[in-house]
Coordinates of C-alpha atoms in Angstrom, one line a residue:
Chain Z
M1 CA -95.8 -87.6 -128.2
P2 CA -96.9 -90.9 -129.7
F3 CA -93.1 -91.5 -131.1
R4 CA -89.5 -90.5 -130.3
Q5 CA -88.7 -87.9 -131.8
R6 CA -85.4 -87.3 -131.9
N7 CA -84.1 -84.0 -130.7
V8 CA -81.6 -82.2 -133.3
L9 CA -80.4 -80.0 -130.0
P10 CA -77.1 -80.6 -129.1
G11 CA -75.7 -79.5 -125.6
F12 CA -77.6 -82.0 -123.4
R13 CA -75.6 -84.4 -121.7
L14 CA -72.3 -81.4 -121.4
T15 CA -75.2 -79.5 -119.8
L16 CA -77.0 -81.7 -117.8
G17 CA -74.0 -83.5 -116.7
F18 CA -72.0 -80.2 -115.7
T19 CA -75.8 -79.8 -113.8
L20 CA -75.7 -83.2 -111.6
L21 CA -72.4 -82.6 -110.7
Y22 CA -72.3 -79.1 -109.8
L23 CA -74.9 -79.8 -107.8
S24 CA -73.8 -82.9 -106.4
L25 CA -70.3 -81.0 -105.4
L26 CA -72.1 -77.7 -104.1
V27 CA -75.5 -78.7 -102.6
L28 CA -76.4 -82.1 -102.3
I29 CA -73.2 -84.3 -100.7
P30 CA -72.3 -81.2 -98.3
L31 CA -75.9 -81.2 -97.3
A32 CA -76.0 -84.4 -96.5
G33 CA -73.2 -84.3 -94.8
V34 CA -75.8 -82.7 -91.9
F35 CA -76.9 -86.2 -92.2
V36 CA -74.0 -88.3 -91.7
K37 CA -73.3 -86.2 -89.4
T38 CA -75.7 -86.8 -87.1
S39 CA -75.5 -90.5 -87.3
T40 CA -72.4 -90.6 -85.0
L41 CA -75.3 -89.3 -82.2
T42 CA -77.2 -92.8 -80.4
W43 CA -80.0 -92.1 -80.6
D44 CA -80.7 -90.2 -77.0
Q45 CA -77.9 -88.8 -77.3
F46 CA -79.9 -87.1 -80.4
W47 CA -83.5 -86.7 -78.6
G48 CA -82.0 -85.1 -75.3
T49 CA -79.9 -82.4 -77.3
V50 CA -83.0 -81.8 -79.8
T51 CA -85.4 -81.9 -76.7
A52 CA -83.6 -79.4 -74.7
P53 CA -85.9 -76.6 -73.0
R54 CA -82.9 -73.9 -74.5
V55 CA -84.0 -76.1 -77.3
L56 CA -87.8 -76.2 -76.9
A57 CA -87.7 -72.8 -76.1
S58 CA -85.9 -71.4 -79.5
Y59 CA -88.5 -73.5 -81.3
R60 CA -91.4 -71.5 -79.4
L61 CA -90.2 -68.8 -80.1
S62 CA -88.8 -69.1 -84.1
F63 CA -92.1 -70.7 -84.9
G64 CA -94.5 -68.6 -83.0
A65 CA -92.9 -65.2 -84.4
A66 CA -92.6 -66.5 -87.2
L67 CA -96.6 -67.9 -87.9
L68 CA -97.6 -64.9 -86.3
A69 CA -95.0 -62.5 -89.1
A70 CA -96.2 -64.7 -91.8
T71 CA -99.9 -64.6 -90.5
V72 CA -99.7 -59.8 -90.5
N73 CA -97.9 -60.4 -94.1
L74 CA -100.9 -62.2 -95.3
F75 CA -103.1 -59.7 -94.4
F76 CA -101.1 -56.8 -95.0
G77 CA -99.6 -58.5 -98.1
L78 CA -103.1 -58.8 -99.7
L79 CA -104.0 -55.0 -98.9
V80 CA -100.3 -54.2 -100.6
A81 CA -101.2 -56.6 -104.0
W82 CA -104.9 -54.9 -103.7
V83 CA -104.0 -51.3 -103.6
L84 CA -101.0 -52.1 -106.5
V85 CA -103.1 -53.4 -108.8
R86 CA -106.6 -51.4 -108.5
Y87 CA -106.0 -47.8 -107.4
Q88 CA -103.8 -45.1 -108.9
F89 CA -101.8 -43.4 -106.4
W90 CA -99.2 -40.9 -106.9
G91 CA -95.6 -42.6 -106.7
K92 CA -97.2 -46.2 -107.5
R93 CA -94.3 -47.3 -109.1
L94 CA -91.6 -46.2 -106.4
V95 CA -93.6 -48.1 -103.7
D96 CA -93.8 -51.3 -105.9
A97 CA -90.3 -51.2 -106.5
L98 CA -90.1 -50.6 -102.5
V99 CA -91.7 -53.7 -101.9
D100 CA -88.5 -55.8 -102.7
L101 CA -86.6 -54.1 -100.3
P102 CA -86.2 -57.0 -98.2
F103 CA -84.9 -59.2 -100.8
A104 CA -82.3 -56.8 -101.4
L105 CA -81.5 -55.1 -98.8
P106 CA -78.9 -57.3 -96.5
T107 CA -80.0 -58.5 -93.6
A108 CA -77.6 -57.3 -90.9
V109 CA -78.3 -53.6 -92.7
A110 CA -81.9 -55.1 -91.6
G111 CA -81.0 -55.8 -88.4
I112 CA -79.4 -52.7 -87.4
A113 CA -82.3 -50.3 -89.1
L114 CA -84.5 -52.6 -87.2
T115 CA -83.1 -52.3 -84.2
A116 CA -82.0 -48.8 -84.0
V117 CA -86.0 -47.7 -85.2
Y118 CA -87.7 -49.9 -82.4
S119 CA -85.4 -49.3 -79.3
K120 CA -86.1 -47.3 -76.4
N121 CA -84.5 -44.0 -77.4
G122 CA -85.8 -45.0 -81.5
W123 CA -87.8 -43.2 -84.2
I124 CA -91.1 -45.5 -83.3
G125 CA -89.7 -47.4 -79.9
A126 CA -89.6 -43.9 -78.1
W127 CA -93.3 -43.7 -79.0
L128 CA -94.2 -46.9 -77.5
A129 CA -92.3 -46.6 -75.0
P130 CA -94.4 -44.9 -73.0
L131 CA -97.3 -47.5 -74.1
G132 CA -95.5 -49.8 -72.0
I133 CA -94.4 -51.4 -75.5
N134 CA -90.5 -52.3 -75.7
V135 CA -89.8 -53.9 -78.9
A136 CA -85.9 -54.6 -78.8
F137 CA -84.4 -57.0 -77.2
T138 CA -87.9 -59.0 -76.8
P139 CA -89.9 -61.3 -78.9
L140 CA -91.6 -58.8 -80.1
G141 CA -88.4 -57.4 -81.8
V142 CA -88.6 -61.1 -83.7
F143 CA -91.8 -60.8 -84.6
V144 CA -91.0 -57.3 -86.0
A145 CA -87.6 -58.6 -88.3
L146 CA -89.2 -61.6 -89.5
T147 CA -92.5 -59.5 -90.6
F148 CA -89.8 -56.9 -91.8
I149 CA -87.9 -60.2 -93.7
G150 CA -91.6 -62.0 -95.1
L151 CA -93.2 -58.9 -96.6
P152 CA -92.7 -59.0 -100.4
F153 CA -93.6 -62.5 -100.2
V154 CA -97.5 -62.7 -100.2
V155 CA -97.2 -59.0 -102.8
R156 CA -95.1 -61.0 -105.2
T157 CA -97.2 -64.1 -104.9
V158 CA -101.2 -62.2 -105.2
Q159 CA -100.3 -59.1 -107.0
P160 CA -100.2 -61.6 -110.9
V161 CA -103.2 -63.2 -109.9
L162 CA -104.7 -59.9 -109.0
E163 CA -103.4 -58.5 -112.3
D164 CA -104.8 -62.0 -114.5
L165 CA -108.4 -61.6 -113.0
D166 CA -111.2 -61.4 -115.6
A167 CA -113.0 -58.3 -115.0
E168 CA -116.2 -60.5 -116.2
L169 CA -116.3 -62.1 -113.0
E170 CA -116.9 -59.0 -111.0
E171 CA -119.1 -57.6 -113.3
A172 CA -121.4 -61.3 -113.1
A173 CA -121.0 -61.0 -109.3
A174 CA -122.1 -56.8 -109.5
S175 CA -125.3 -57.6 -111.6
L176 CA -126.4 -60.7 -109.9
G177 CA -126.7 -58.1 -107.5
A178 CA -124.1 -59.1 -104.8
N179 CA -122.5 -55.9 -103.3
R180 CA -118.1 -55.4 -103.2
W181 CA -117.6 -56.5 -100.1
Q182 CA -120.2 -60.5 -101.7
T183 CA -118.0 -60.3 -104.3
F184 CA -114.6 -60.0 -102.7
R185 CA -115.5 -62.5 -100.5
R186 CA -117.2 -65.3 -102.7
V187 CA -115.1 -64.6 -106.0
L188 CA -112.2 -63.3 -105.0
L189 CA -110.9 -64.5 -102.1
P190 CA -111.3 -68.2 -103.4
I191 CA -109.5 -67.5 -107.1
L192 CA -106.8 -65.5 -104.7
F193 CA -106.9 -68.6 -102.2
P194 CA -103.8 -70.9 -103.8
S195 CA -101.9 -67.4 -104.3
L196 CA -102.7 -66.5 -100.6
L197 CA -101.5 -69.9 -99.3
T198 CA -98.2 -70.0 -100.9
G199 CA -96.9 -66.8 -100.2
F200 CA -98.1 -67.0 -96.3
A201 CA -96.2 -71.0 -96.9
L202 CA -92.7 -68.7 -98.6
A203 CA -92.9 -66.0 -96.1
F204 CA -92.8 -68.8 -93.3
A205 CA -90.4 -71.1 -94.6
R206 CA -87.8 -68.4 -95.0
A207 CA -89.1 -66.4 -91.5
L208 CA -88.1 -70.2 -89.9
G209 CA -84.3 -69.7 -91.0
E210 CA -83.7 -66.4 -90.9
Y211 CA -80.3 -65.4 -88.4
G212 CA -78.9 -62.1 -89.4
S213 CA -81.4 -59.2 -88.9
V214 CA -82.9 -61.6 -86.1
V215 CA -79.8 -61.6 -84.3
F216 CA -79.3 -57.5 -83.4
I217 CA -82.8 -57.1 -82.2
S218 CA -83.9 -60.0 -80.0
G219 CA -81.1 -59.3 -77.7
N220 CA -80.4 -63.3 -77.3
M221 CA -81.8 -64.1 -74.3
P222 CA -81.0 -67.9 -73.5
M223 CA -84.8 -69.4 -72.7
K224 CA -86.7 -65.5 -73.7
T225 CA -85.3 -64.8 -77.3
E226 CA -82.6 -66.8 -78.4
I227 CA -84.1 -68.5 -82.4
T228 CA -83.3 -71.8 -83.2
P229 CA -80.3 -70.7 -85.9
L230 CA -79.5 -68.7 -83.5
L231 CA -78.5 -71.8 -80.8
I232 CA -76.7 -74.0 -83.5
I233 CA -74.0 -71.1 -84.4
T234 CA -73.3 -71.4 -79.9
K235 CA -73.6 -75.0 -80.2
L236 CA -70.6 -74.2 -83.2
E237 CA -68.8 -71.7 -81.3
Q238 CA -68.6 -74.1 -78.0
Y239 CA -67.4 -76.4 -80.5
D240 CA -70.5 -78.9 -80.1
Y241 CA -71.0 -80.1 -83.8
A242 CA -72.9 -83.0 -83.5
G243 CA -74.9 -80.5 -81.0
A244 CA -75.4 -78.2 -83.4
T245 CA -75.6 -80.6 -86.7
A246 CA -78.7 -82.1 -84.3
L247 CA -80.6 -78.6 -84.8
A248 CA -79.6 -78.3 -88.3
V249 CA -81.1 -81.5 -89.1
V250 CA -84.7 -80.9 -87.2
M251 CA -84.8 -77.3 -88.7
L252 CA -83.6 -79.0 -92.2
V253 CA -86.0 -81.2 -91.9
V254 CA -88.8 -78.8 -91.7
S255 CA -87.4 -76.7 -94.3
F256 CA -87.7 -80.0 -96.2
V257 CA -91.5 -80.0 -95.6
M258 CA -92.5 -76.5 -96.2
L259 CA -90.9 -76.9 -99.4
L260 CA -93.0 -79.4 -100.1
T261 CA -96.1 -78.3 -99.3
I262 CA -95.4 -75.5 -100.9
N263 CA -94.6 -76.9 -103.9
L264 CA -97.7 -79.1 -103.9
L265 CA -99.6 -75.6 -103.4
Q266 CA -98.3 -73.5 -105.9
W267 CA -99.5 -77.1 -108.6
W268 CA -102.6 -76.3 -106.4
G269 CA -102.7 -72.9 -107.5
S270 CA -102.0 -73.3 -111.2
R271 CA -104.4 -76.0 -111.8
S272 CA -106.8 -74.3 -110.2
H273 CA -105.9 -70.8 -111.8
A274 CA -105.6 -72.5 -115.5
P275 CA -108.9 -73.0 -116.4
A276 CA -110.1 -70.1 -115.9
Chain G
M1 CA -96.7 -53.5 -115.6
G2 CA -96.6 -50.8 -117.6
P3 CA -99.4 -51.0 -120.5
A4 CA -101.7 -52.8 -117.2
A5 CA -101.4 -49.4 -115.3
T6 CA -101.7 -47.0 -118.4
L7 CA -105.0 -49.1 -119.2
N8 CA -106.4 -49.4 -116.2
R9 CA -106.1 -45.7 -115.8
A10 CA -107.9 -45.2 -119.2
S11 CA -110.8 -47.3 -117.8
M12 CA -111.6 -45.6 -114.7
T13 CA -114.3 -43.5 -115.1
P14 CA -115.6 -40.6 -112.8
R15 CA -118.5 -42.2 -111.1
R16 CA -118.1 -45.5 -109.3
R17 CA -118.7 -48.8 -111.4
P18 CA -120.1 -51.6 -109.8
T19 CA -116.5 -53.3 -110.3
S20 CA -115.5 -50.8 -107.3
E21 CA -114.9 -49.9 -104.2
P22 CA -116.0 -46.2 -103.3
P23 CA -113.5 -43.2 -103.4
R24 CA -114.0 -42.9 -98.9
V25 CA -112.7 -46.8 -98.8
R26 CA -110.4 -47.0 -102.0
R27 CA -108.3 -44.2 -99.4
L28 CA -108.7 -45.8 -96.4
L29 CA -107.3 -48.9 -98.2
I30 CA -104.7 -47.0 -99.7
G31 CA -103.5 -45.3 -96.7
L32 CA -103.5 -48.4 -94.9
A33 CA -101.1 -50.0 -97.5
L34 CA -98.6 -47.1 -96.9
G35 CA -98.8 -47.0 -93.7
F36 CA -97.8 -50.9 -93.0
L37 CA -94.9 -50.6 -96.1
A38 CA -93.6 -46.4 -94.3
L39 CA -93.8 -48.8 -90.9
F40 CA -92.1 -52.0 -92.4
L41 CA -89.7 -50.4 -95.4
V42 CA -89.2 -46.5 -95.1
V43 CA -87.9 -45.9 -91.4
P44 CA -86.2 -48.1 -91.0
L45 CA -84.3 -47.2 -94.7
A46 CA -84.1 -43.6 -93.7
S47 CA -83.0 -44.4 -90.0
V48 CA -79.8 -46.4 -91.6
F49 CA -78.8 -42.5 -93.6
A50 CA -80.1 -40.6 -90.4
H51 CA -77.4 -42.4 -88.1
A52 CA -74.5 -43.4 -91.1
L53 CA -74.8 -38.6 -91.2
A54 CA -75.8 -38.3 -87.7
R55 CA -72.7 -36.2 -87.1
G56 CA -72.2 -35.3 -90.5
W57 CA -70.0 -35.9 -93.4
G58 CA -67.1 -35.6 -92.2
A59 CA -67.6 -37.9 -89.6
Y60 CA -68.9 -40.3 -92.2
L61 CA -66.2 -40.3 -94.6
K62 CA -64.0 -41.0 -91.7
S63 CA -65.7 -44.0 -91.6
F64 CA -64.1 -45.4 -94.9
H65 CA -60.4 -44.1 -94.0
D66 CA -59.8 -47.2 -93.1
P67 CA -57.7 -50.3 -93.2
V68 CA -60.0 -53.0 -91.8
T69 CA -63.4 -51.5 -94.0
F70 CA -61.1 -51.8 -97.5
S71 CA -60.1 -54.7 -96.8
A72 CA -63.6 -56.3 -96.2
I73 CA -65.1 -54.1 -99.3
K74 CA -62.2 -56.2 -101.0
L75 CA -63.5 -59.5 -99.7
T76 CA -66.8 -59.3 -100.3
V77 CA -65.8 -58.2 -103.8
I78 CA -63.9 -61.0 -104.7
A79 CA -66.8 -63.4 -103.2
A80 CA -69.2 -62.3 -105.7
A81 CA -67.1 -61.9 -108.3
I82 CA -66.3 -65.6 -108.3
A83 CA -70.1 -67.2 -107.0
V84 CA -71.7 -64.6 -109.3
P85 CA -70.4 -66.1 -113.1
L86 CA -70.3 -69.5 -111.3
N87 CA -73.9 -69.3 -110.8
C88 CA -74.2 -67.7 -114.3
V89 CA -73.0 -70.4 -116.3
F90 CA -74.6 -73.1 -113.7
G91 CA -78.1 -71.2 -114.6
V92 CA -77.4 -71.4 -118.0
A93 CA -76.3 -75.3 -118.2
A94 CA -79.6 -76.1 -116.1
A95 CA -81.9 -73.7 -118.1
W96 CA -80.4 -75.6 -121.2
A97 CA -80.6 -79.2 -120.3
I98 CA -83.9 -78.5 -118.7
A99 CA -85.6 -76.2 -121.3
K100 CA -84.3 -77.6 -124.7
F101 CA -85.0 -81.6 -123.5
R102 CA -87.1 -84.4 -122.0
F103 CA -85.8 -86.6 -119.7
P104 CA -87.7 -87.9 -116.3
G105 CA -86.9 -86.3 -112.7
K106 CA -87.0 -83.2 -114.5
Q107 CA -89.3 -81.7 -112.0
L108 CA -87.1 -83.0 -108.5
L109 CA -83.8 -81.3 -110.3
I110 CA -85.6 -78.3 -110.5
T111 CA -86.8 -78.7 -106.6
L112 CA -83.0 -79.8 -105.9
I113 CA -82.0 -76.8 -107.6
D114 CA -84.2 -74.8 -105.7
L115 CA -83.1 -76.1 -102.5
P116 CA -79.9 -73.6 -100.5
F117 CA -83.1 -71.4 -100.8
S118 CA -85.4 -73.1 -97.8
V119 CA -82.2 -73.9 -96.1
S120 CA -81.1 -71.5 -93.4
P121 CA -78.5 -69.6 -93.7
V122 CA -76.9 -70.8 -90.6
I123 CA -77.1 -74.1 -91.6
S124 CA -75.8 -73.1 -95.2
G125 CA -72.2 -71.9 -94.1
L126 CA -72.5 -75.1 -90.7
I127 CA -72.7 -77.3 -94.0
F128 CA -69.1 -76.6 -95.2
V129 CA -67.7 -76.6 -91.8
L130 CA -68.8 -80.1 -91.3
L131 CA -66.9 -80.7 -94.4
F132 CA -63.7 -78.8 -94.6
G133 CA -63.6 -77.9 -91.0
A134 CA -60.6 -79.0 -88.3
Q135 CA -63.5 -81.9 -87.0
G136 CA -65.0 -81.9 -90.2
A137 CA -64.7 -85.1 -92.5
L138 CA -61.8 -83.8 -95.2
G139 CA -60.4 -81.6 -91.8
P140 CA -57.1 -84.1 -91.3
W141 CA -56.5 -84.6 -95.4
L142 CA -56.1 -80.8 -95.1
I143 CA -54.9 -80.2 -92.5
E144 CA -52.0 -82.4 -93.2
R145 CA -51.8 -80.4 -96.8
E146 CA -51.4 -77.1 -95.3
I147 CA -55.1 -76.1 -96.5
Q148 CA -57.5 -73.6 -95.0
I149 CA -60.1 -73.7 -96.1
I150 CA -62.8 -72.8 -93.5
F151 CA -62.2 -69.2 -91.4
A152 CA -60.4 -68.2 -94.6
V153 CA -61.5 -67.1 -97.5
P154 CA -62.2 -70.6 -99.8
G155 CA -65.2 -70.8 -97.2
I156 CA -66.5 -67.7 -97.7
V157 CA -66.5 -68.0 -101.5
L158 CA -67.9 -71.8 -101.1
A159 CA -71.4 -70.8 -98.7
T160 CA -71.4 -67.6 -100.8
T161 CA -71.9 -69.5 -104.0
F162 CA -74.0 -72.3 -101.7
V163 CA -76.3 -69.4 -100.4
T164 CA -76.5 -67.5 -104.5
F165 CA -77.2 -71.2 -106.4
P166 CA -80.3 -70.7 -107.9
F167 CA -80.4 -67.1 -108.6
V168 CA -79.8 -67.1 -112.3
A169 CA -81.4 -70.5 -113.1
R170 CA -83.9 -70.0 -111.2
E171 CA -84.9 -67.7 -113.2
L172 CA -84.1 -68.6 -116.8
I173 CA -85.5 -71.4 -116.5
P174 CA -89.1 -71.2 -116.9
L175 CA -87.8 -68.2 -119.2
M176 CA -86.9 -70.6 -122.1
Q177 CA -89.2 -73.1 -121.5
A178 CA -91.7 -71.0 -122.4
Q179 CA -89.6 -70.1 -125.8
G180 CA -89.8 -73.5 -126.3
R181 CA -86.9 -74.6 -129.4
S182 CA -88.0 -74.4 -132.4
E183 CA -85.4 -71.1 -133.2
E184 CA -82.3 -72.9 -132.2
E185 CA -83.7 -75.9 -134.4
A186 CA -84.1 -73.8 -137.4
A187 CA -81.2 -72.3 -136.4
I188 CA -79.7 -76.0 -135.9
V189 CA -81.3 -77.3 -139.0
L190 CA -80.0 -73.9 -141.7
G191 CA -76.3 -75.6 -140.3
A192 CA -75.3 -73.1 -137.4
S193 CA -73.0 -74.8 -134.9
G194 CA -74.5 -75.5 -131.4
W195 CA -72.2 -72.7 -130.0
K196 CA -73.4 -70.1 -132.8
T197 CA -76.7 -71.2 -132.1
F198 CA -76.0 -70.0 -128.3
W199 CA -74.5 -67.2 -129.0
R200 CA -76.6 -65.6 -131.7
V201 CA -80.2 -67.0 -131.4
T202 CA -80.8 -68.2 -126.9
L203 CA -78.7 -65.7 -125.4
P204 CA -80.3 -62.4 -127.4
N205 CA -83.4 -64.1 -126.3
I206 CA -82.6 -64.7 -122.7
K207 CA -80.6 -61.9 -122.4
W208 CA -83.3 -60.0 -119.8
G209 CA -83.8 -62.7 -117.3
L210 CA -80.2 -63.4 -117.7
L211 CA -79.6 -59.7 -116.6
Y212 CA -82.1 -59.6 -113.8
G213 CA -80.7 -63.3 -111.8
V214 CA -77.4 -62.2 -111.9
I215 CA -78.5 -58.8 -110.4
L216 CA -81.0 -61.2 -107.9
C217 CA -77.7 -63.0 -107.2
N218 CA -75.3 -60.3 -107.3
A219 CA -77.3 -58.7 -104.0
R220 CA -77.3 -61.6 -102.0
A221 CA -73.5 -62.4 -102.9
M222 CA -72.6 -59.1 -101.7
G223 CA -75.2 -59.2 -98.3
E224 CA -75.1 -62.6 -97.4
F225 CA -74.4 -62.7 -93.6
G226 CA -75.7 -65.7 -91.5
A227 CA -73.7 -68.0 -94.1
V228 CA -70.4 -66.1 -94.0
S229 CA -70.9 -65.3 -90.3
V230 CA -70.8 -69.6 -89.6
V231 CA -67.4 -70.2 -91.9
S232 CA -65.1 -66.8 -91.8
G233 CA -64.1 -67.1 -88.0
H234 CA -64.2 -63.4 -88.1
I235 CA -60.5 -62.6 -88.5
R236 CA -59.9 -58.4 -88.6
G237 CA -59.2 -57.8 -91.6
E238 CA -59.1 -61.2 -93.1
T239 CA -62.1 -62.7 -93.5
N240 CA -64.2 -59.9 -92.9
T241 CA -66.8 -59.7 -95.4
I242 CA -68.8 -56.4 -95.2
P243 CA -72.1 -57.4 -92.9
L244 CA -69.4 -58.7 -91.2
H245 CA -67.8 -55.7 -90.2
I246 CA -70.8 -53.9 -90.3
E247 CA -72.2 -56.2 -86.9
I248 CA -68.1 -56.2 -85.4
L249 CA -68.3 -52.4 -85.4
Y250 CA -72.2 -52.1 -84.3
N251 CA -70.7 -54.5 -80.9
E252 CA -68.1 -52.0 -80.5
Y253 CA -71.3 -49.7 -80.4
N254 CA -69.3 -47.5 -83.4
F255 CA -73.1 -46.7 -84.1
V256 CA -72.5 -44.0 -86.7
G257 CA -69.0 -46.6 -88.3
A258 CA -71.4 -49.7 -88.9
F259 CA -74.6 -47.2 -90.1
A260 CA -71.8 -45.8 -92.4
V261 CA -70.5 -48.8 -93.9
A262 CA -74.2 -50.3 -93.6
S263 CA -75.2 -47.1 -95.7
L264 CA -73.0 -48.4 -99.0
L265 CA -74.8 -51.8 -98.4
T266 CA -77.7 -49.9 -99.1
L267 CA -77.5 -47.9 -101.2
L268 CA -76.4 -51.9 -103.1
A269 CA -79.5 -52.7 -102.8
L270 CA -81.1 -49.3 -104.0
V271 CA -79.6 -49.2 -106.9
T272 CA -80.2 -53.1 -107.4
L273 CA -84.3 -52.3 -106.9
A274 CA -83.2 -50.0 -109.6
L275 CA -82.1 -51.9 -111.9
K276 CA -85.0 -54.5 -111.4
T277 CA -87.2 -52.5 -111.8
W278 CA -85.4 -50.6 -115.5
V279 CA -85.3 -54.7 -116.8
E280 CA -89.0 -55.4 -115.8
W281 CA -89.9 -51.9 -117.6
K282 CA -87.5 -52.9 -121.0
N283 CA -88.8 -56.8 -120.9
A284 CA -92.1 -55.1 -120.4
S285 CA -92.5 -52.0 -122.8
A286 CA -90.5 -54.4 -125.2
P287 CA -93.1 -57.2 -127.0
G288 CA -90.8 -58.8 -128.4
A289 CA -88.6 -59.2 -125.9
N290 CA -89.2 -63.1 -125.6
H291 CA -88.8 -63.7 -129.0
G292 CA -85.5 -61.3 -129.8
S293 CA -84.1 -60.6 -133.0
S294 CA -82.2 -63.2 -134.1
P295 CA -79.6 -61.8 -137.0

């Protein structure tokens, strides 16, 4: 804008003022409290808390299961988005709506439902038990819950990009002699890549912090099936506020890094998608 | 979604085009995708109702004849009835400031508004315990005045408001940014007051986006578990919301009761999805939806 333009619309001070006040009171000040509380610990105390063996085991489970679940969702999310955009089949609208179920279904309900389905005498668990696969009350159960929770993310980030895709690109590839797989690998996948990665990061970030659906199916055995958010609750119940806060700081820092990554990915996606 | 789907169908020819897959591959991919969704979505969904009705309708309905269940429902409705309107007003105000004006730090503000989404629910509860709990920063001050926030209803409302904070704002910000400000400017220049402009020009333009945000916000407010669990204290009949009540019933091996109450929230989730789909369809089928009709 070459010169300062006067905006005739009213309400800027009122709305921005209210936004900043509400944001500060409800989100920023309470979140800052976590960092203030941690500063009452010495560095050694903090380090000792966040690297205790039981805590390290929970990181391994939380990160490992979240990574695995996000990876599964990456492949199946792309598949579901592809099928929903490209193919016609009976009940497609219903399936499309149902994809958002993990967003709408309360996590506690998801937790008890998945536990019931995957326990030894559950609908699916009963089939897996003879094969020696136990899902409920094992790390595998954590993975199942996190896959459920992260399911919509990749579908919903890839779907719009796939819908907006220019048919000419594929026609050009086909007329130049590429087969379907080559076209997908060399033409479509690079275009979908930023949105795939964004969906993956969103699913991973959500899975890291997830609590409600996991606590029911994991069985919460120390060193084996304890996720990091559960350890925070355990410490709180023992009135170890400083310890709980130290773990919260670790998780918050990881979340902020993830948030930054996701923002960068989205910016990259909008840039690489726009000039098409 | 709607128009695009019919367009696809119209352009589909019986012979395979070079930009489509052979029918065999197509069927395989559809089968795989539906199989995955059935395994992870449909089966758990069906199991909620199957377990709730495992001992018949009588046992199912009896689960609701319980004052504790009733008080859990009441508390959930109260929490949502406070959190949703608050975040609705905030969402509209934030979107107005961000979409209609230029100011430095706008991108940072948008990121900060999204912050509660990237915080673990457990931490969302913890921050209020640290602030208002007995050992918290304001704890002694509150105890002196006999105000209880944590392990009481205000804590539950606060935690619910925190976790549902971004829903309305994040729906409205991109929508109002895309709409620009020319319509409002025209109204103001023609002599309408700020409020009148908002009610008569802006609100009709954003009503679907607003409804969409409110629906999602409400679903999360009524279903939140982790954050509320931390601040609730689990006092039966007093500080238990529906999700917390489900946990208690489940841990007491009252599976019919737990799944019966869970079926209530599942129905809410299905209604949410139906409404969401309806709003999306409504939005897509009305080409002027983004411009609205200003009287």
